[in-house]
Short mmCIF file of C-alpha atoms and ligand atoms in Angstrom, two decimals:
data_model
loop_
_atom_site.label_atom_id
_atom_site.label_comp_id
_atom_site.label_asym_id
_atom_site.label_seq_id
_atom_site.Cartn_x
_atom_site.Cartn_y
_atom_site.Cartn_z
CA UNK A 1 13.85 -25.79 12.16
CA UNK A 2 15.08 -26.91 8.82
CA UNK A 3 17.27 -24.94 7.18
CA UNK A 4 18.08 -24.21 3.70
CA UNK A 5 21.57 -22.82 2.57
CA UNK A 6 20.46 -19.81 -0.06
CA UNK A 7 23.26 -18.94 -3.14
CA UNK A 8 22.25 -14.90 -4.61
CA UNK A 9 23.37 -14.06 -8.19
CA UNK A 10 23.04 -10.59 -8.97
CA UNK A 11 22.81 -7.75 -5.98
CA UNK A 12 20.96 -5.14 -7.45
CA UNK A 13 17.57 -4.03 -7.14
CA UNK A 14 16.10 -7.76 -7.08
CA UNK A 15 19.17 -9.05 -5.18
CA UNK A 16 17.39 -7.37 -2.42
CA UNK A 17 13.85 -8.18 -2.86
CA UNK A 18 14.93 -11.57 -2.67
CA UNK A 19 16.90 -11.34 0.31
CA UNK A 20 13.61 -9.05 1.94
CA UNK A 21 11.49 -12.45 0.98
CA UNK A 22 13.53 -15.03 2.69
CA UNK A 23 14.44 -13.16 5.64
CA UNK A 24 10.76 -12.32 6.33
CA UNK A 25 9.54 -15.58 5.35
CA UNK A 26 10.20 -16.98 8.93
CA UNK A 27 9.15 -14.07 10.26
CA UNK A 28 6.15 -13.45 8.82
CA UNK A 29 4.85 -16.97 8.10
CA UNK A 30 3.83 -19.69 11.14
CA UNK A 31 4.84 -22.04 10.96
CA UNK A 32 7.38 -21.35 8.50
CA UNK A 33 8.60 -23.98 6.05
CA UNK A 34 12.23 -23.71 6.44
CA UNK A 35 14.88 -20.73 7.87
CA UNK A 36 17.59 -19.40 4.78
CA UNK A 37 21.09 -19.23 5.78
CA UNK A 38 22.56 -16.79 3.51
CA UNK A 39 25.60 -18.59 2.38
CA UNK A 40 27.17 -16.66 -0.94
CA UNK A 41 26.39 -13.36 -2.91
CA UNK A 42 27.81 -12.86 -6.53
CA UNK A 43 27.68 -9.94 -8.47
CA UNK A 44 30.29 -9.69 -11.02
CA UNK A 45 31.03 -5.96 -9.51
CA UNK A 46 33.00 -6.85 -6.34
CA UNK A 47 32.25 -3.95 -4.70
CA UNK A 48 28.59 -4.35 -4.89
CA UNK A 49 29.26 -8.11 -4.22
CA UNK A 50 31.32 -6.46 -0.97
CA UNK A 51 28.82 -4.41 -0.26
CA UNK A 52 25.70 -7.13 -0.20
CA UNK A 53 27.49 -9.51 1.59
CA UNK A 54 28.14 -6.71 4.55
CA UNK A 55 24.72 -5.72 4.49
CA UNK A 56 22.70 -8.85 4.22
CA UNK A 57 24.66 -10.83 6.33
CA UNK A 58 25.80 -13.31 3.31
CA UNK A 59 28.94 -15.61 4.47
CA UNK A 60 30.85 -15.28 1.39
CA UNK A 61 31.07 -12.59 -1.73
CA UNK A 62 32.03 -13.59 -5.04
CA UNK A 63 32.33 -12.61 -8.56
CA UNK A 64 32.02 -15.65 -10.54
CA UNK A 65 28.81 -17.12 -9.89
CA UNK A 66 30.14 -20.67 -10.31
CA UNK A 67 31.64 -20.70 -7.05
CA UNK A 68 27.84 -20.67 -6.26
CA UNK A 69 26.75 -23.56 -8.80
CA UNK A 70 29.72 -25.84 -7.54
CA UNK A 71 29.30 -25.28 -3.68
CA UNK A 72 27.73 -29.00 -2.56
CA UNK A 73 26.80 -26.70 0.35
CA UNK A 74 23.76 -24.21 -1.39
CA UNK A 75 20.25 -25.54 -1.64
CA UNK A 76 18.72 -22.69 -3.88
CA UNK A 77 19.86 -20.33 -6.04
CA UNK A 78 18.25 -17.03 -6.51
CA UNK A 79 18.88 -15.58 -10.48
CA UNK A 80 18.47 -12.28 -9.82
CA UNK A 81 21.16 -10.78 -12.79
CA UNK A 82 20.37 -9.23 -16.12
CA UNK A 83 17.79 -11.31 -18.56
CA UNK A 84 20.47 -12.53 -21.20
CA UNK A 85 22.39 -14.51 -18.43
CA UNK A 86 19.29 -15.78 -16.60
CA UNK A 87 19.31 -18.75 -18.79
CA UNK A 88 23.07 -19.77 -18.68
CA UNK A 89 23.55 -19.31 -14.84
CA UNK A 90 19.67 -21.45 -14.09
CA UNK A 91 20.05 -24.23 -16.56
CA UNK A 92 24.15 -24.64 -14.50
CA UNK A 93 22.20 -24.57 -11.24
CA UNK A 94 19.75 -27.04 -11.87
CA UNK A 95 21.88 -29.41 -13.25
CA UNK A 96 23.95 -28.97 -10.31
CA UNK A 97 20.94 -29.80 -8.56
CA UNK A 98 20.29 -26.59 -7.15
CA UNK A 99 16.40 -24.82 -6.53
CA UNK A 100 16.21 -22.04 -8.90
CA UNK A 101 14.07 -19.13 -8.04
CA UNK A 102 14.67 -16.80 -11.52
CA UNK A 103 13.66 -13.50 -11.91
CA UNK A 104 11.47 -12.66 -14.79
CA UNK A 105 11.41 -12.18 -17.86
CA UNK A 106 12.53 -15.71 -17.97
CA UNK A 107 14.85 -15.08 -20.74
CA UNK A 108 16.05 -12.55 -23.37
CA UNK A 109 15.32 -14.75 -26.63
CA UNK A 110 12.61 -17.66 -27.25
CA UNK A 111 15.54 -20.67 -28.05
CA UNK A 112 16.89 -19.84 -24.05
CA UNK A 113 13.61 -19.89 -22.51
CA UNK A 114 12.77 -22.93 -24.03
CA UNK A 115 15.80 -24.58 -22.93
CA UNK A 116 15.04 -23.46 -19.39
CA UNK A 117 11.65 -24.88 -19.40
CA UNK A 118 13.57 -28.04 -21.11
CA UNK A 119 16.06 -28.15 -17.78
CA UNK A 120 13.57 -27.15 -15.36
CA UNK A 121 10.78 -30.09 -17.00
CA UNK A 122 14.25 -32.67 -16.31
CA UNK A 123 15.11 -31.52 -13.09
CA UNK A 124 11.71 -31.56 -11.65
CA UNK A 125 11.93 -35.65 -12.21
CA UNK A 126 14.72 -35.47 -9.62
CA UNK A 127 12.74 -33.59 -7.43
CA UNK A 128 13.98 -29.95 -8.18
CA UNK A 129 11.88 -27.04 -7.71
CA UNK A 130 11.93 -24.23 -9.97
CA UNK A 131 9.95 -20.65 -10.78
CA UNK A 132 10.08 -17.53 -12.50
CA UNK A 133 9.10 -14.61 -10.36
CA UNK A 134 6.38 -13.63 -11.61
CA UNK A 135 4.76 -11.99 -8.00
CA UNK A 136 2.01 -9.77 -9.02
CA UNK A 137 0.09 -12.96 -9.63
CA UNK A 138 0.62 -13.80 -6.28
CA UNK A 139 -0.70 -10.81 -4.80
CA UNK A 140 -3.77 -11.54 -2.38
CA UNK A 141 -6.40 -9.57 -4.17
CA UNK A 142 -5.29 -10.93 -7.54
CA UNK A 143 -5.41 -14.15 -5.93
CA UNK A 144 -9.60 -13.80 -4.74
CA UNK A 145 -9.84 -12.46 -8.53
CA UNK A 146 -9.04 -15.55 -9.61
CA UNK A 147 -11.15 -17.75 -7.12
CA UNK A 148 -14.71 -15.15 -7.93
CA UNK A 149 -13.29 -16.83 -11.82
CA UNK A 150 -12.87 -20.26 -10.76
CA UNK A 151 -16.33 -20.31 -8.80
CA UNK A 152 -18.33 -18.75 -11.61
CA UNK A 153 -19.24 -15.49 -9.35
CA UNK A 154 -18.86 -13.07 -12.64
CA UNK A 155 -20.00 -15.64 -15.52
CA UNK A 156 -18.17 -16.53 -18.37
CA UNK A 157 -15.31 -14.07 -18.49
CA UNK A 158 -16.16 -11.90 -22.43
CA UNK A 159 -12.95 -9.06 -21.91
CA UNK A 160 -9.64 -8.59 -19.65
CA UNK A 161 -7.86 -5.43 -20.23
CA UNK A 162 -4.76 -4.75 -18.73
CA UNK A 163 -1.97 -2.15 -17.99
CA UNK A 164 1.40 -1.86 -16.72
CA UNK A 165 2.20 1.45 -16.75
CA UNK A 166 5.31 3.54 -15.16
CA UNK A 167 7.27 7.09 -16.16
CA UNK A 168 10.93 6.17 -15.28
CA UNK A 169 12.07 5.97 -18.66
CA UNK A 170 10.30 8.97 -19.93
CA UNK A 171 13.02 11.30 -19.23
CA UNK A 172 15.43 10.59 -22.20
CA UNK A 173 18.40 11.50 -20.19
CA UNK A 174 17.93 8.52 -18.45
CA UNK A 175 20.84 6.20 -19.42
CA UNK A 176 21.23 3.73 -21.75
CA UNK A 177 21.47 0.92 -19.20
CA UNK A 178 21.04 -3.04 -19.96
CA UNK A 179 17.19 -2.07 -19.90
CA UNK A 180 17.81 -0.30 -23.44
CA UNK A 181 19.50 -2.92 -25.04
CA UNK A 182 17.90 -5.98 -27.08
CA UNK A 183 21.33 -8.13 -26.38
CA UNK A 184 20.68 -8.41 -22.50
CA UNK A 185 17.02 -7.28 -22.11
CA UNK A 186 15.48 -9.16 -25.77
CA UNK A 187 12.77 -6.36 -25.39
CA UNK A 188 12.01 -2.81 -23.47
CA UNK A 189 8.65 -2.13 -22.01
CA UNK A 190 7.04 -5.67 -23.16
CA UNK A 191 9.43 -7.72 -21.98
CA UNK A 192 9.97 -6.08 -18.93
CA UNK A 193 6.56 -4.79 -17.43
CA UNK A 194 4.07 -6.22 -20.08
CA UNK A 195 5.28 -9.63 -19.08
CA UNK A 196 3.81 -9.55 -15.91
CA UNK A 197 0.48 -8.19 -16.98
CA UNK A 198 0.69 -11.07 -19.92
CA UNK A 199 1.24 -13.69 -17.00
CA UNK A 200 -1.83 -12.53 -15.52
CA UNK A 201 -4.14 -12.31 -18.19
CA UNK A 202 -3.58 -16.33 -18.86
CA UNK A 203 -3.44 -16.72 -15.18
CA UNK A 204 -7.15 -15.58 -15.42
CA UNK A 205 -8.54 -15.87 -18.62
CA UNK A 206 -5.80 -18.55 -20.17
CA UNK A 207 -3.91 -19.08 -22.56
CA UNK A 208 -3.55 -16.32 -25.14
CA UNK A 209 -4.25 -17.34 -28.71
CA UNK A 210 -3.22 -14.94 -31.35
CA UNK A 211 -2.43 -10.91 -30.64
CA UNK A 212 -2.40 -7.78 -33.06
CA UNK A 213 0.23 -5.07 -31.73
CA UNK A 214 1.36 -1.21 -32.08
CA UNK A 215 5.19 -1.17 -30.55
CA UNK A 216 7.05 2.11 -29.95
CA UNK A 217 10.46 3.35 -29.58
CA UNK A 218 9.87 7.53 -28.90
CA UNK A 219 13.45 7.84 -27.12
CA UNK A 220 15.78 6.69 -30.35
CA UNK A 221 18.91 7.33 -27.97
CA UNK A 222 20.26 7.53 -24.73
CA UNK A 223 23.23 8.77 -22.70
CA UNK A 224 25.57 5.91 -22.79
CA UNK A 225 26.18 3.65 -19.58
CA UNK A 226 28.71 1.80 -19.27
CA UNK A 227 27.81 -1.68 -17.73
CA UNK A 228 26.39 -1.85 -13.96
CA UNK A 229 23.26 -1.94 -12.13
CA UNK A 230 20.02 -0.22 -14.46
CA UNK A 231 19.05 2.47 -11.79
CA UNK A 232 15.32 2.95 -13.01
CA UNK A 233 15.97 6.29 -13.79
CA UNK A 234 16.80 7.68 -10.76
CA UNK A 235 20.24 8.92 -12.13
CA UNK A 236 20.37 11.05 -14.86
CA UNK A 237 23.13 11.84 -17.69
CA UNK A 238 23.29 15.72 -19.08
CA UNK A 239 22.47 16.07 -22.75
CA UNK A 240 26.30 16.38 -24.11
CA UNK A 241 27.08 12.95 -22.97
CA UNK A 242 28.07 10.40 -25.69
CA UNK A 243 24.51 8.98 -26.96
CA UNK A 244 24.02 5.20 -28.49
CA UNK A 245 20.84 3.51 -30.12
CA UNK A 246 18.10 2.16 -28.21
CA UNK A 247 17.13 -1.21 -29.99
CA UNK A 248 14.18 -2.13 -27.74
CA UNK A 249 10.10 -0.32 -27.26
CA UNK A 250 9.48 2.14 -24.96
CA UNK A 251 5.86 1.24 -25.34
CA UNK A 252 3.96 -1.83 -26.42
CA UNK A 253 -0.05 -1.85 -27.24
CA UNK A 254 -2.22 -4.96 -28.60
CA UNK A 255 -5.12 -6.92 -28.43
CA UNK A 256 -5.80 -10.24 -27.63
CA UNK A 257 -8.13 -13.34 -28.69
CA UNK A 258 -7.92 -16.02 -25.91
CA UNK A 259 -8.16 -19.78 -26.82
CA UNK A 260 -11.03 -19.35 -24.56
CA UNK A 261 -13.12 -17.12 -26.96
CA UNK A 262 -12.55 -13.93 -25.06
CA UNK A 263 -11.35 -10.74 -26.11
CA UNK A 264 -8.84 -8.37 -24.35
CA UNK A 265 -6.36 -5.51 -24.72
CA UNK A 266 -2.69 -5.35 -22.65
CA UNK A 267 -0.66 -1.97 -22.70
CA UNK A 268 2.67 -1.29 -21.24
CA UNK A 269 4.85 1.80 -21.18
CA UNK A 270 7.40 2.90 -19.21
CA UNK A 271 6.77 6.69 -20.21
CA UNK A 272 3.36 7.75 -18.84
CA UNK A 273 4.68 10.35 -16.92
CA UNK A 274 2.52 10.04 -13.68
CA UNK A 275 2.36 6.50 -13.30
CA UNK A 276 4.80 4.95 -11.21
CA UNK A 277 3.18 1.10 -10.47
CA UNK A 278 0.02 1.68 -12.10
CA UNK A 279 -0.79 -2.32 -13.24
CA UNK A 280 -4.28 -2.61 -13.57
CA UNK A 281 -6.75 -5.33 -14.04
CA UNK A 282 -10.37 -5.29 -16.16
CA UNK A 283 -12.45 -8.46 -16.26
CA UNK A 284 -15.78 -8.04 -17.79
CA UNK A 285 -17.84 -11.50 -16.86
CA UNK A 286 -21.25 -12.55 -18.11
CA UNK A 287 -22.43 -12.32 -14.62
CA UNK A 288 -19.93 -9.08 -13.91
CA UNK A 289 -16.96 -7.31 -13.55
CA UNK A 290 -13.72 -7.18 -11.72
CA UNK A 291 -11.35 -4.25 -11.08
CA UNK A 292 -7.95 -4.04 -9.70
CA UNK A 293 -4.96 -1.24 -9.25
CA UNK A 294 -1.88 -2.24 -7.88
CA UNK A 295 -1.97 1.09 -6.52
CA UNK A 296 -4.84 0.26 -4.44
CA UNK A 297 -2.74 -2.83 -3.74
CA UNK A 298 -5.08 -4.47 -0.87
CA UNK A 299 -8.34 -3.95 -2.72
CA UNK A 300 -10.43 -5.41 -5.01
CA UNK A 301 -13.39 -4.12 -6.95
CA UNK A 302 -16.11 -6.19 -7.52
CA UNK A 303 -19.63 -5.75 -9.12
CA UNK A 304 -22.33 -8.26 -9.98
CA UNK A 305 -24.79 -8.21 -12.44
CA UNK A 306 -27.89 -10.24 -9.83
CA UNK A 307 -27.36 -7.35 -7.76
CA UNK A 308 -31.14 -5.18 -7.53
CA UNK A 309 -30.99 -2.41 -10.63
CA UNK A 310 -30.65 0.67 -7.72
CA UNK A 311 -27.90 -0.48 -6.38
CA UNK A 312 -25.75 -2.23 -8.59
CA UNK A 313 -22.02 -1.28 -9.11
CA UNK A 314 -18.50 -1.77 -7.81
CA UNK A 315 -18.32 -2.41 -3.99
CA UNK A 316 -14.86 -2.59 -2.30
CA UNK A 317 -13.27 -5.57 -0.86
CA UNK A 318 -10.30 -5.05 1.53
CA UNK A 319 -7.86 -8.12 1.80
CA UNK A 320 -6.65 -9.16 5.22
CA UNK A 321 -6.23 -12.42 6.89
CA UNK A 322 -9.21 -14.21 5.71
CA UNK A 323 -7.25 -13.87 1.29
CA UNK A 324 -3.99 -14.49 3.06
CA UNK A 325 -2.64 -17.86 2.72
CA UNK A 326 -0.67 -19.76 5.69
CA UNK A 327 -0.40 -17.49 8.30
CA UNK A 328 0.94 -14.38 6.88
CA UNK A 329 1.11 -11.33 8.57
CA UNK A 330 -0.62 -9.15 9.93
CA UNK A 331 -4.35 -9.63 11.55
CA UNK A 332 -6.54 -7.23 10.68
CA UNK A 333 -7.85 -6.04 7.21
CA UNK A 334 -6.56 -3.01 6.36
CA UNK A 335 -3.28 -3.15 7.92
CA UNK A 336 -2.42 -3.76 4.76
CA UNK A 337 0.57 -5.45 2.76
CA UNK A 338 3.18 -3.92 0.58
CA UNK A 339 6.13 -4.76 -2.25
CA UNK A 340 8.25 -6.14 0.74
CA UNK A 341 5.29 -8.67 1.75
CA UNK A 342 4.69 -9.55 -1.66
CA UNK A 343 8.30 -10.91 -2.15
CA UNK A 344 8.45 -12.49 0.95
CA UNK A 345 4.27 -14.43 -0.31
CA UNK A 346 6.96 -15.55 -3.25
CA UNK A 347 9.61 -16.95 -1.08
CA UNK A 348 7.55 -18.64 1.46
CA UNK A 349 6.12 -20.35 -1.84
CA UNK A 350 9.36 -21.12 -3.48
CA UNK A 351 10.50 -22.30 0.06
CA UNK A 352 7.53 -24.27 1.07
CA UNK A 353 7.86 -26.24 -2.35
CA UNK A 354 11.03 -27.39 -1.95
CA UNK A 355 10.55 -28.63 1.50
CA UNK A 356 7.52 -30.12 0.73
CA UNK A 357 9.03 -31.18 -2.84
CA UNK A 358 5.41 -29.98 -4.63
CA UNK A 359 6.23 -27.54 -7.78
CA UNK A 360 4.34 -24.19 -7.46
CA UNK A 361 3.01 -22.03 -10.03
CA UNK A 362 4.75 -20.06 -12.45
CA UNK A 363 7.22 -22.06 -13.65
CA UNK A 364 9.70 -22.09 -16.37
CA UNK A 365 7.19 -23.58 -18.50
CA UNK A 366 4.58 -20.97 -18.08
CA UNK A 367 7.35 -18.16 -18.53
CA UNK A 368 8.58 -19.86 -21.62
CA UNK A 369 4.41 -19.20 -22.60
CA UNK A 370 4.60 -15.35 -21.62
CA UNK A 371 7.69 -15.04 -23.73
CA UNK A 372 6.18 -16.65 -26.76
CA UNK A 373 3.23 -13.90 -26.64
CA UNK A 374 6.37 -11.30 -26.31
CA UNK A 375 7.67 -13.19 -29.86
CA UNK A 376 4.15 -13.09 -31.38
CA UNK A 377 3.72 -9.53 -30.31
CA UNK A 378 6.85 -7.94 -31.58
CA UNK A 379 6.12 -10.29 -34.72
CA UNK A 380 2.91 -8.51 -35.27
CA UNK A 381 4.16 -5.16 -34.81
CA UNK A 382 6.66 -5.94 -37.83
CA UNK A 383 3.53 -7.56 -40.25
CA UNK A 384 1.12 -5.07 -38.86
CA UNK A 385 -1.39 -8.20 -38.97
CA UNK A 386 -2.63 -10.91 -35.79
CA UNK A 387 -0.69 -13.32 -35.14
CA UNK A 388 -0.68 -16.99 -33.55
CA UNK A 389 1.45 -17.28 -30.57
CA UNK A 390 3.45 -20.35 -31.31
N1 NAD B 401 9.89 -9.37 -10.42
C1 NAD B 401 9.93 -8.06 -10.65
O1 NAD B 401 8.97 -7.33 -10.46
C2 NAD B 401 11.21 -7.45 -11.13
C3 NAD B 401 11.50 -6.10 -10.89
C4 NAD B 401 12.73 -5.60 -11.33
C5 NAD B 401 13.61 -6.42 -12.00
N2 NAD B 401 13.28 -7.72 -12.25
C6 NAD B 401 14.21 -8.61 -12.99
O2 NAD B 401 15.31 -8.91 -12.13
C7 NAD B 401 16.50 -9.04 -12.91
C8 NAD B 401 17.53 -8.06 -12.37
O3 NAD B 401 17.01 -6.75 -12.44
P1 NAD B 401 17.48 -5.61 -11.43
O4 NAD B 401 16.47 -4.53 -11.53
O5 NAD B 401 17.79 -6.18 -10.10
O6 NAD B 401 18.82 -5.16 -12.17
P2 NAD B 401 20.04 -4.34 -11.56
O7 NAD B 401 20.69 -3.72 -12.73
O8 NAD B 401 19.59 -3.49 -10.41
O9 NAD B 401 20.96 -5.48 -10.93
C9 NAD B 401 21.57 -6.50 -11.68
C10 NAD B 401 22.86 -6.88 -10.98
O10 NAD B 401 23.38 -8.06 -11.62
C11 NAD B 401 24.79 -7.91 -11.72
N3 NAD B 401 25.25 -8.83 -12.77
C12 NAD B 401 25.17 -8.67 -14.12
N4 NAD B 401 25.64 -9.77 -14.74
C13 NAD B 401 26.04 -10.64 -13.78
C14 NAD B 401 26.62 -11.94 -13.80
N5 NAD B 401 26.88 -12.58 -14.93
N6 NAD B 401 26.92 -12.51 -12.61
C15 NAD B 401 26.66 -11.88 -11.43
N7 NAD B 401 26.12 -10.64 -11.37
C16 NAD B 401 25.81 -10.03 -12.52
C17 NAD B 401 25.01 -6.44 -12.00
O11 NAD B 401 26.32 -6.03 -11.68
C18 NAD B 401 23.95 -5.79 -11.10
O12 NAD B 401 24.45 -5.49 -9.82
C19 NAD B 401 16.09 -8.77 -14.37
O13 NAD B 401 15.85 -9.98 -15.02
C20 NAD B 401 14.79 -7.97 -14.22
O14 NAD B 401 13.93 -8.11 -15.33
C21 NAD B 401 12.11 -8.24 -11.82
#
């Protein structure tokens, strides 16, 4: 079997997603496109660099990921580090003619992003893949959500409301990690969470035209942090700790007029106490509606309006085998999928495209579009009026 030498950058909590979806691609998929050798892990704390390369069976540890970018040896390069270095360390690896699977949100300001879609738009002409990992998308019942929209089943869609709601941050003795800060993260709740739920509103209804926003900080300050991994508030500081300024939302509300004509609303917080992964999907069609909860992650909701008036209403579609694409997993509906599967549906994409040398979906040009609705939306929140997403 071919195989593909695989360079990490960053070993936190998406360090190891990304090592979960390559070692399960093989595993999981038949035939599978290519097996990872896990060549070199950076993190620029050694001991966490130490630590990954012990535990996920990497060759080499490092803490400068250039040693990455100028091994002839790695094929792809997983970006899996804070936002404000994502576009630095891609835009090195693809012009060392690396793959480049980034995590999202593509970048922390608008000029980087576009540069990355810039590098990723030149590097494709030499046959270099590239994507932002954007998963949720990928998920298999947001995946036959999109095909009842392609094939007309629910009309012309009218309204898509969606939510990415968690509590982590809520407490605010949660620390003031990179998360909290506009220098590495560019934004809190939007650019983190709501940029996934952006990505899949234009993944179903297109592109977003113009947005009108309400954008929150309630948590002013935090317990300081200094440096290292964000821990999604799992650790927490006691209130006479030194305190600094949060400069990013805690909460980000608007609405949404699509190019399309339709009408929507996107929310995102990361302090609804009670909600841990609670993304949810509305479509309203012409012909129906469609409802998913990431919660629910293997079902989809669908109801249509040529149904008979006494029974009409949402009936419950269980993904299995017959949504998955290739040969993932497991056989039988309702055996269900997870986070862990969901990563490895992204690597076996990202893999399978560079084999086959066919760019895949979300790339750096469609992140570059989710980060210009961020722009638009934290513009609007500032002239409290809509605004075009340029
Ligand atoms: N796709 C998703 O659903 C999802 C979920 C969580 C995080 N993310 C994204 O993944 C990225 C990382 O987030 P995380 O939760 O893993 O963060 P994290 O804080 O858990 O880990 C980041 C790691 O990067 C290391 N690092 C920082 N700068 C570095 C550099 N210059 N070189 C090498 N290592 C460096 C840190 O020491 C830390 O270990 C962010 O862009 C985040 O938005 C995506």
């Amino acid at each position: 079997m071919k195989e593909l030498k695989v360079g990490l950058i960053g070993a936190g909590f998406m360090g190891k997603a990304h090592v979960v979806g390559y070692s399960n691609t093989p595993k999981l998929f038949a035939p599978a496109p290519v097996r990872p050798i896990f060549k070199t892990v950076c993190d620029i704390d050694e001991a966490v660099a130490e630590e990954a390369k012990e535990r996920f069976g990497f060759e080499k540890s490092t803490t400068d990921y250039m040693d990455i970018i100028n091994d002839p040896d790695i094929d792809i390069v997983s970006v899996c580090t804070p936002n404000d270095t994502h576009a630095e360390i891609s835009i090195a690896a693809l012009n060392a003619g690396k793959h480049v699977l980034c995590e999202k949100p593509i970048s922390n300001n608008p000029e980087d992003a576009k540069a990355m879609a810039d590098a990723a738009e030149e590097a494709k002409k030499k046959g270099i893949i590239s994507m932002c990992a954007y998963q949720y998308r990928r998920v298999p019942a947001v995946v036959l959500a999109k095909k009842f929209v392609e094939e007309g089943s629910i009309g012309e869609i009218l309204n898509i409301r969606t939510q990415y709601l968690q509590s982590w941050s809520a407490d605010p003795n949660s620390p003031l990690s990179w998360r909290f800060q506009k220098k590495y993260a560019g934004a809190g709740a939007l650019g983190d969470i709501g940029t996934h739920v952006i990505d899949i509103a234009q993944y179903l209804a297109g592109d977003i035209d113009e947005v009108v926003s309400n954008v929150r900080t309630y948590i002013k300050e935090r317990p300081v942090q200094e440096g290292g991994a964000d821990l999604l508030g799992t650790v927490k500081i006691d209130g006479d700790a030194e305190k600094a300024p949060v400069d990013v939302d805690d909460e980000a509300s608007f609405l949404v007029n699509f190019k399309s004509g339709a009408v929507g609303s996107i929310e995102a917080t990361r302090n609804a106490w009670g909600r841990n992964n609670y993304i949810t999907i509305e479509l309203h069609g012409t012909k129906g509606s469609i409802l998913f909860n990431y919660e629910r992650l293997n079902e989809l909701q669908v109801c249509f309006s040529d149904d008979p008036d006494d029974r009409r209403g949402f009936k419950t579609i269980y993904t299995g085998p017959a949504h998955y694409y290739g040969d993932v997993t497991w056989n039988i509906p309702g055996m269900n999928i997870g986070y862990g599967e969901l990563k490895t549906i992204e690597s076996y994409d990202f893999l399978k495209a560079v084999v086959e040398g066919v760019q895949p979906s979300t790339t750096f040009a469609e992140a570059y579009k989710v980060d210009r609705v961020c722009q638009a939306v934290l513009k609007s929140s500032s002239s409290r009026a809509w605004e075009k997403v340029q």
